[in-house]
Amino acid sequence: MKQFLYKHFLFDKSYGLMGYFWLIALALFSVPIVIAIHDFPKWIAIVLLLIYAKFYRDSYYDDKFQIIKVLTQLCIVGIISDTAGNGTLYIFMAWQLGSMTISTKKFYWFTGLYLLITVSSLTFSLSLNNGLSIYDYLLALFFAIGSPFAARSLKNTYRRRSQLSQNNARLETVIKQAERSRIAKDLHDTLGQSFSIITLKAELAEKLMSKDQAKASQELQDIAMTSRENLNVVRQIVADLNKQTIAEAMVIEEKNLKAASIFMQSQNENISSNWPDNVQNTLAGIIKESVTNIIRYSKANLAIFSFNQSKDSYLLEIKDNGTGIQTNRDNSFGIKGMQQSVRAMGGTINLQNNNGTVINISLPKED
């Protein structure tokens, strides 16, 4: 039974409540339309509207009868609207056409039929002199023509945003896999070879212990030296893993801001991709600390990160539209940490209130 309902009446869960909302809206729009009909029995109008509602639900899914269903809907809209003298269904139909998941060719074909019926109906009503003024006619024509294309544009925007989110998720996976491969290669090329040498030298030292203790001692010293070198390599790998680029920080912190219902806006971020590693690592840490402060204290709903560079400096401005930095927090541990990081690189950091908190960081370029 449940499968039958989902196949013919209910909406797929991926659509959420949107489909049901518009069906309820259609029902509310239909009440004054049915009341205004006097040329034929109201039960016929109700049946036609129920057919329209069923085909509206089916418009969320592509099937081989789609053309027939859309044509039927257009006919129902024409009959009901002209009889009731109410054009609400025309606008509803326009947004339905624009929201359907169909090819561009089908969209233009359906929209052409819709406009033909709509414009003909409006022109006929104007010619009958039934109270429709020229202004009303032009206004209705504007919405009739513009609505399908506005709805189509809105759907494409949502689709591109969804695709961008999916692409970002895929890109994160690719980046993580590339980092794993790089670490595996580093371990194989450095530690793998070194441990092989240590094993050989240990076996050789064992054989020399009873024959030539001096050579055995030398081999053991070589093993100790190689082990120390390997320890330094491991420390360097760990240090490299702890480094973070600006792009990585922005991806992570955008998620954190989104979870806190704060919109992130980034300006000119692409120029930072070629900045030196030490600059990126320092600014990534500042971005992380700033986002933490914005989420905890600012009560903002917008955070803007602006990247720039001059002849001598790398520049970053972080601002939000919150309550501003509190005077009793200007020497807090997080802010102190940012100041120390910037000054360690010979840069400057400035914090001020300007319709929210504004942080300006300048790091010098190396000669």
Tab-separated table of C-alpha atoms in Angstrom:
chain	number	residue	atom	x	y	z
A	1	MET	CA	0.000	0.000	0.000
A	2	LYS	CA	2.782	2.418	0.965
A	3	GLN	CA	4.605	1.722	-2.293
A	4	PHE	CA	1.391	2.387	-4.249
A	5	LEU	CA	0.866	5.729	-2.474
A	6	TYR	CA	4.444	6.855	-3.179
A	7	LYS	CA	4.127	5.793	-6.805
A	8	HIS	CA	0.877	7.644	-7.522
A	9	PHE	CA	0.131	10.261	-4.846
A	10	LEU	CA	2.915	11.015	-2.360
A	11	PHE	CA	6.171	12.833	-3.090
A	12	ASP	CA	9.604	11.291	-2.822
A	13	LYS	CA	11.254	12.111	0.529
A	14	SER	CA	14.081	13.913	-1.292
A	15	TYR	CA	11.623	16.726	-2.144
A	16	GLY	CA	10.836	17.346	1.511
A	17	LEU	CA	7.633	19.288	2.164
A	18	MET	CA	7.851	21.505	-0.927
A	19	GLY	CA	5.440	19.444	-3.048
A	20	TYR	CA	2.829	19.221	-0.293
A	21	PHE	CA	3.116	22.963	0.363
A	22	TRP	CA	2.282	23.803	-3.250
A	23	LEU	CA	-0.562	21.277	-3.328
A	24	ILE	CA	-2.094	22.966	-0.282
A	25	ALA	CA	-1.559	26.347	-1.954
A	26	LEU	CA	-3.322	25.016	-5.064
A	27	ALA	CA	-6.264	23.895	-2.922
A	28	LEU	CA	-6.504	27.350	-1.304
A	29	PHE	CA	-6.292	29.070	-4.720
A	30	SER	CA	-9.046	26.797	-6.016
A	31	VAL	CA	-11.684	27.703	-3.421
A	32	PRO	CA	-12.589	31.174	-4.797
A	33	ILE	CA	-12.286	29.816	-8.346
A	34	VAL	CA	-14.883	27.090	-7.748
A	35	ILE	CA	-17.193	29.563	-5.958
A	36	ALA	CA	-17.030	31.943	-8.941
A	37	ILE	CA	-18.054	29.282	-11.511
A	38	HIS	CA	-21.700	29.389	-12.596
A	39	ASP	CA	-21.613	28.256	-16.258
A	40	PHE	CA	-21.454	24.527	-15.438
A	41	PRO	CA	-21.814	22.313	-12.306
A	42	LYS	CA	-19.217	22.998	-9.639
A	43	TRP	CA	-18.504	19.282	-9.206
A	44	ILE	CA	-17.098	19.239	-12.743
A	45	ALA	CA	-14.730	22.065	-11.827
A	46	ILE	CA	-13.677	20.162	-8.696
A	47	VAL	CA	-12.983	16.999	-10.737
A	48	LEU	CA	-10.931	18.995	-13.244
A	49	LEU	CA	-8.934	20.601	-10.431
A	50	LEU	CA	-8.283	17.196	-8.848
A	51	ILE	CA	-6.996	15.934	-12.210
A	52	TYR	CA	-4.811	19.036	-12.426
A	53	ALA	CA	-3.459	18.392	-8.889
A	54	LYS	CA	-2.649	14.751	-9.750
A	55	PHE	CA	-0.804	15.775	-12.903
A	56	TYR	CA	0.973	18.509	-10.947
A	57	ARG	CA	2.293	15.856	-8.553
A	58	ASP	CA	3.353	13.729	-11.552
A	59	SER	CA	5.257	16.698	-13.020
A	60	TYR	CA	7.984	16.069	-10.413
A	61	TYR	CA	8.794	12.857	-12.276
A	62	ASP	CA	9.603	12.328	-15.932
A	63	ASP	CA	7.447	9.728	-17.685
A	64	LYS	CA	6.341	8.892	-21.195
A	65	PHE	CA	2.931	10.573	-20.700
A	66	GLN	CA	4.416	13.886	-19.580
A	67	ILE	CA	3.448	15.755	-22.759
A	68	ILE	CA	-0.157	14.550	-22.546
A	69	LYS	CA	-0.384	15.521	-18.874
A	70	VAL	CA	0.997	19.017	-19.463
A	71	LEU	CA	-1.364	19.582	-22.401
A	72	THR	CA	-4.282	18.393	-20.235
A	73	GLN	CA	-3.259	20.791	-17.481
A	74	LEU	CA	-3.061	23.676	-19.948
A	75	CYS	CA	-6.565	22.901	-21.185
A	76	ILE	CA	-7.917	22.688	-17.616
A	77	VAL	CA	-6.269	26.015	-16.738
A	78	GLY	CA	-7.806	27.647	-19.815
A	79	ILE	CA	-11.314	26.305	-19.138
A	80	ILE	CA	-11.368	26.974	-15.382
A	81	SER	CA	-9.697	30.383	-15.503
A	82	ASP	CA	-11.817	31.782	-18.331
A	83	THR	CA	-15.030	30.473	-16.785
A	84	ALA	CA	-14.255	31.792	-13.309
A	85	GLY	CA	-12.647	35.010	-14.515
A	86	ASN	CA	-9.630	34.250	-12.295
A	87	GLY	CA	-6.090	33.988	-13.684
A	88	THR	CA	-4.371	32.579	-10.581
A	89	LEU	CA	-3.951	29.140	-12.151
A	90	TYR	CA	-2.043	30.663	-15.070
A	91	ILE	CA	0.664	31.925	-12.702
A	92	PHE	CA	0.666	28.609	-10.830
A	93	MET	CA	1.084	26.747	-14.121
A	94	ALA	CA	3.891	29.085	-15.165
A	95	TRP	CA	5.926	28.329	-12.036
A	96	GLN	CA	5.221	24.639	-12.439
A	97	LEU	CA	6.627	24.658	-15.978
A	98	GLY	CA	9.725	26.535	-14.864
A	99	SER	CA	10.319	24.135	-11.971
A	100	MET	CA	9.997	20.908	-13.935
A	101	THR	CA	13.096	18.776	-14.511
A	102	ILE	CA	12.937	18.717	-18.308
A	103	SER	CA	15.233	19.490	-21.208
A	104	THR	CA	15.564	23.042	-22.496
A	105	LYS	CA	13.834	22.020	-25.715
A	106	LYS	CA	10.814	20.641	-23.833
A	107	PHE	CA	10.701	23.698	-21.595
A	108	TYR	CA	10.495	26.088	-24.546
A	109	TRP	CA	7.912	23.881	-26.247
A	110	PHE	CA	5.678	23.703	-23.163
A	111	THR	CA	6.178	27.400	-22.412
A	112	GLY	CA	5.252	28.313	-25.999
A	113	LEU	CA	1.944	26.444	-25.668
A	114	TYR	CA	1.341	28.012	-22.281
A	115	LEU	CA	1.970	31.527	-23.597
A	116	LEU	CA	-0.248	30.893	-26.613
A	117	ILE	CA	-3.170	29.892	-24.386
A	118	THR	CA	-2.504	32.581	-21.767
A	119	VAL	CA	-2.082	35.505	-24.167
A	120	SER	CA	-5.119	34.395	-26.189
A	121	SER	CA	-7.222	34.180	-23.029
A	122	LEU	CA	-6.093	37.598	-21.764
A	123	THR	CA	-6.646	39.214	-25.163
A	124	PHE	CA	-10.110	37.634	-25.452
A	125	SER	CA	-11.040	38.938	-21.965
A	126	LEU	CA	-9.832	42.413	-22.933
A	127	SER	CA	-11.866	42.356	-26.142
A	128	LEU	CA	-15.054	41.469	-24.239
A	129	ASN	CA	-14.648	44.638	-22.163
A	130	ASN	CA	-15.418	42.663	-18.991
A	131	GLY	CA	-13.640	45.019	-16.619
A	132	LEU	CA	-10.076	44.193	-17.618
A	133	SER	CA	-8.215	47.482	-18.160
A	134	ILE	CA	-5.167	47.970	-20.370
A	135	TYR	CA	-2.993	48.302	-17.256
A	136	ASP	CA	-4.388	45.044	-15.816
A	137	TYR	CA	-3.862	43.383	-19.167
A	138	LEU	CA	-0.212	44.498	-19.438
A	139	LEU	CA	0.476	43.577	-15.814
A	140	ALA	CA	-1.008	40.114	-16.265
A	141	LEU	CA	0.927	39.738	-19.526
A	142	PHE	CA	4.174	40.675	-17.797
A	143	PHE	CA	3.738	38.029	-15.090
A	144	ALA	CA	2.463	35.457	-17.572
A	145	ILE	CA	5.498	35.822	-19.831
A	146	GLY	CA	8.104	36.322	-17.107
A	147	SER	CA	7.047	33.681	-14.569
A	148	PRO	CA	8.151	30.518	-16.449
A	149	PHE	CA	11.592	31.959	-17.135
A	150	ALA	CA	11.958	33.286	-13.568
A	151	ALA	CA	11.041	29.882	-12.172
A	152	ARG	CA	13.450	28.161	-14.576
A	153	SER	CA	16.257	30.517	-13.558
A	154	LEU	CA	15.569	29.901	-9.864
A	155	LYS	CA	15.595	26.128	-10.345
A	156	ASN	CA	18.888	26.304	-12.271
A	157	THR	CA	20.403	28.382	-9.464
A	158	TYR	CA	19.417	25.763	-6.881
A	159	ARG	CA	20.700	22.994	-9.155
A	160	ARG	CA	24.070	24.697	-9.676
A	161	ARG	CA	24.381	25.316	-5.935
A	162	SER	CA	23.659	21.647	-5.247
A	163	GLN	CA	26.167	20.547	-7.880
A	164	LEU	CA	28.773	22.922	-6.430
A	165	SER	CA	28.244	21.432	-2.981
A	166	GLN	CA	28.635	17.923	-4.398
A	167	ASN	CA	31.757	18.915	-6.331
A	168	ASN	CA	33.268	20.432	-3.194
A	169	ALA	CA	32.609	17.207	-1.299
A	170	ARG	CA	34.221	15.181	-4.089
A	171	LEU	CA	37.179	17.572	-4.194
A	172	GLU	CA	37.714	17.167	-0.457
A	173	THR	CA	37.814	13.397	-0.918
A	174	VAL	CA	40.315	13.711	-3.774
A	175	ILE	CA	42.514	16.055	-1.715
A	176	LYS	CA	42.484	13.685	1.256
A	177	GLN	CA	43.395	10.742	-0.971
A	178	ALA	CA	46.205	12.738	-2.608
A	179	GLU	CA	47.558	13.634	0.845
A	180	ARG	CA	47.459	9.980	1.901
A	181	SER	CA	49.335	8.999	-1.259
A	182	ARG	CA	51.951	11.686	-0.652
A	183	ILE	CA	52.509	10.557	2.940
A	184	ALA	CA	52.732	6.914	1.847
A	185	LYS	CA	55.318	7.856	-0.798
A	186	ASP	CA	57.360	9.881	1.709
A	187	LEU	CA	57.356	7.016	4.187
A	188	HIS	CA	58.316	4.496	1.514
A	189	ASP	CA	61.071	6.625	-0.023
A	190	THR	CA	62.655	7.667	3.280
A	191	LEU	CA	61.825	5.427	6.217
A	192	GLY	CA	61.417	2.284	4.137
A	193	GLN	CA	64.915	2.517	2.687
A	194	SER	CA	66.437	3.585	6.025
A	195	PHE	CA	64.905	0.668	7.909
A	196	SER	CA	66.250	-1.710	5.273
A	197	ILE	CA	69.735	-0.267	5.872
A	198	ILE	CA	69.279	-0.556	9.649
A	199	THR	CA	68.255	-4.207	9.285
A	200	LEU	CA	71.292	-5.020	7.146
A	201	LYS	CA	73.675	-3.200	9.474
A	202	ALA	CA	72.176	-4.917	12.532
A	203	GLU	CA	72.644	-8.338	10.922
A	204	LEU	CA	76.223	-7.419	9.968
A	205	ALA	CA	77.002	-6.158	13.479
A	206	GLU	CA	75.695	-9.415	14.932
A	207	LYS	CA	78.057	-11.402	12.729
A	208	LEU	CA	81.014	-9.139	13.578
A	209	MET	CA	80.504	-9.237	17.346
A	210	SER	CA	82.583	-12.427	17.717
A	211	LYS	CA	85.124	-11.584	14.976
A	212	ASP	CA	85.785	-7.831	14.928
A	213	GLN	CA	84.220	-5.828	17.750
A	214	ALA	CA	85.617	-2.547	16.436
A	215	LYS	CA	83.777	-2.932	13.123
A	216	ALA	CA	80.691	-4.138	14.986
A	217	SER	CA	80.827	-1.033	17.143
A	218	GLN	CA	81.101	1.138	14.032
A	219	GLU	CA	78.055	-0.538	12.519
A	220	LEU	CA	76.087	0.075	15.724
A	221	GLN	CA	77.072	3.745	15.630
A	222	ASP	CA	75.866	3.924	12.019
A	223	ILE	CA	72.574	2.361	13.107
A	224	ALA	CA	72.177	4.962	15.867
A	225	MET	CA	72.938	7.807	13.443
A	226	THR	CA	70.467	6.454	10.853
A	227	SER	CA	67.806	6.113	13.564
A	228	ARG	CA	68.310	9.755	14.591
A	229	GLU	CA	67.995	10.818	10.943
A	230	ASN	CA	64.774	8.810	10.653
A	231	LEU	CA	63.435	10.481	13.794
A	232	ASN	CA	64.086	13.882	12.218
A	233	VAL	CA	62.315	12.726	9.052
A	234	VAL	CA	59.281	11.624	11.075
A	235	ARG	CA	59.236	14.964	12.885
A	236	GLN	CA	59.380	16.795	9.553
A	237	ILE	CA	56.511	14.709	8.143
A	238	VAL	CA	54.411	15.445	11.251
A	239	ALA	CA	55.261	19.147	10.966
A	240	ASP	CA	54.205	19.136	7.313
A	241	LEU	CA	50.934	17.435	8.238
A	242	ASN	CA	50.204	20.148	10.792
A	243	LYS	CA	50.647	22.856	8.164
A	244	GLN	CA	47.448	24.140	6.607
A	245	THR	CA	46.766	26.140	3.479
A	246	ILE	CA	44.349	29.042	3.303
A	247	ALA	CA	42.073	27.047	0.981
A	248	GLU	CA	41.897	24.146	3.448
A	249	ALA	CA	41.145	26.502	6.323
A	250	MET	CA	38.408	28.267	4.348
A	251	VAL	CA	36.712	24.957	3.459
A	252	ILE	CA	36.711	23.795	7.095
A	253	GLU	CA	35.664	27.130	8.580
A	254	GLU	CA	32.885	27.657	6.042
A	255	LYS	CA	31.320	24.444	7.344
A	256	ASN	CA	31.686	25.649	10.921
A	257	LEU	CA	30.104	29.007	10.095
A	258	LYS	CA	27.287	27.337	8.181
A	259	ALA	CA	26.554	25.105	11.182
A	260	ALA	CA	26.213	28.304	13.237
A	261	SER	CA	23.882	29.882	10.611
A	262	ILE	CA	26.533	32.430	9.608
A	263	PHE	CA	27.081	33.112	5.912
A	264	MET	CA	30.693	33.271	4.705
A	265	GLN	CA	31.664	35.606	1.884
A	266	SER	CA	35.152	35.364	0.370
A	267	GLN	CA	36.661	38.062	-1.830
A	268	ASN	CA	39.696	37.662	-4.082
A	269	GLU	CA	40.648	34.399	-2.360
A	270	ASN	CA	42.213	32.911	-5.505
A	271	ILE	CA	45.275	35.181	-5.288
A	272	SER	CA	46.307	33.509	-2.005
A	273	SER	CA	46.898	30.118	-3.653
A	274	ASN	CA	50.449	31.090	-4.634
A	275	TRP	CA	51.428	32.701	-1.336
A	276	PRO	CA	54.383	31.093	0.526
A	277	ASP	CA	53.687	28.089	2.783
A	278	ASN	CA	54.636	29.905	5.982
A	279	VAL	CA	52.304	32.806	5.115
A	280	GLN	CA	49.448	30.429	4.319
A	281	ASN	CA	49.995	28.439	7.510
A	282	THR	CA	49.995	31.601	9.661
A	283	LEU	CA	46.901	33.082	8.006
A	284	ALA	CA	45.102	29.705	8.147
A	285	GLY	CA	45.577	29.711	11.922
A	286	ILE	CA	44.268	33.277	12.157
A	287	ILE	CA	41.241	32.391	10.029
A	288	LYS	CA	40.486	29.456	12.341
A	289	GLU	CA	40.786	31.564	15.513
A	290	SER	CA	38.731	34.407	14.007
A	291	VAL	CA	35.902	32.058	13.047
A	292	THR	CA	35.917	30.619	16.564
A	293	ASN	CA	35.532	34.129	17.991
A	294	ILE	CA	32.806	35.044	15.476
A	295	ILE	CA	30.780	31.956	16.350
A	296	ARG	CA	31.215	32.307	20.121
A	297	TYR	CA	30.916	36.021	20.704
A	298	SER	CA	29.876	38.130	17.702
A	299	LYS	CA	26.150	37.295	17.268
A	300	ALA	CA	26.792	37.933	13.571
A	301	ASN	CA	25.141	36.330	10.554
A	302	LEU	CA	27.772	37.380	7.997
A	303	ALA	CA	31.556	37.005	7.919
A	304	ILE	CA	33.614	38.483	5.065
A	305	PHE	CA	37.193	37.436	4.262
A	306	SER	CA	39.028	39.739	1.839
A	307	PHE	CA	42.444	38.802	0.418
A	308	ASN	CA	44.801	41.237	-1.241
A	309	GLN	CA	48.470	41.977	-1.725
A	310	SER	CA	50.621	45.030	-2.251
A	311	LYS	CA	54.152	45.391	-3.517
A	312	ASP	CA	55.550	44.581	-0.073
A	313	SER	CA	52.828	42.736	1.845
A	314	TYR	CA	50.223	39.980	1.914
A	315	LEU	CA	46.932	41.371	3.216
A	316	LEU	CA	43.895	39.786	4.862
A	317	GLU	CA	40.817	41.553	6.224
A	318	ILE	CA	38.265	39.664	8.305
A	319	LYS	CA	35.052	41.398	9.307
A	320	ASP	CA	31.628	40.483	10.608
A	321	ASN	CA	28.353	42.313	11.177
A	322	GLY	CA	28.070	41.392	14.850
A	323	THR	CA	28.306	43.265	18.121
A	324	GLY	CA	31.987	44.123	17.760
A	325	ILE	CA	34.971	43.185	19.868
A	326	GLN	CA	34.487	43.619	23.594
A	327	THR	CA	37.004	45.767	25.497
A	328	ASN	CA	37.427	43.097	28.163
A	329	ARG	CA	38.402	40.562	25.510
A	330	ASP	CA	40.988	42.464	23.491
A	331	ASN	CA	43.799	40.674	25.351
A	332	SER	CA	42.200	37.223	25.425
A	333	PHE	CA	44.319	34.158	24.735
A	334	GLY	CA	42.986	33.703	21.181
A	335	ILE	CA	43.654	37.311	20.167
A	336	LYS	CA	47.067	37.226	21.851
A	337	GLY	CA	47.892	34.100	19.898
A	338	MET	CA	47.001	35.819	16.620
A	339	GLN	CA	49.098	38.850	17.530
A	340	GLN	CA	52.085	36.685	18.422
A	341	SER	CA	51.828	34.682	15.181
A	342	VAL	CA	51.733	37.831	13.060
A	343	ARG	CA	54.540	39.600	14.920
A	344	ALA	CA	56.737	36.490	14.719
A	345	MET	CA	56.695	36.972	10.943
A	346	GLY	CA	57.343	40.705	11.184
A	347	GLY	CA	53.774	41.617	10.308
A	348	THR	CA	51.084	43.817	11.814
A	349	ILE	CA	47.556	43.128	13.037
A	350	ASN	CA	44.884	45.715	13.791
A	351	LEU	CA	41.514	45.090	15.473
A	352	GLN	CA	38.720	47.642	15.514
A	353	ASN	CA	34.947	48.055	15.797
A	354	ASN	CA	33.153	49.209	12.660
A	355	ASN	CA	29.576	47.907	12.551
A	356	GLY	CA	31.082	44.665	13.846
A	357	THR	CA	34.633	43.443	14.324
A	358	VAL	CA	37.252	44.228	11.665
A	359	ILE	CA	40.667	42.530	11.719
A	360	ASN	CA	43.371	43.680	9.307
A	361	ILE	CA	46.516	41.547	8.943
A	362	SER	CA	49.599	42.474	6.933
A	363	LEU	CA	52.515	40.054	6.475
A	364	PRO	CA	55.704	41.213	4.732
A	365	LYS	CA	56.908	39.663	1.505
A	366	GLU	CA	60.327	38.077	1.653
A	367	ASP	CA	63.019	39.690	-0.473
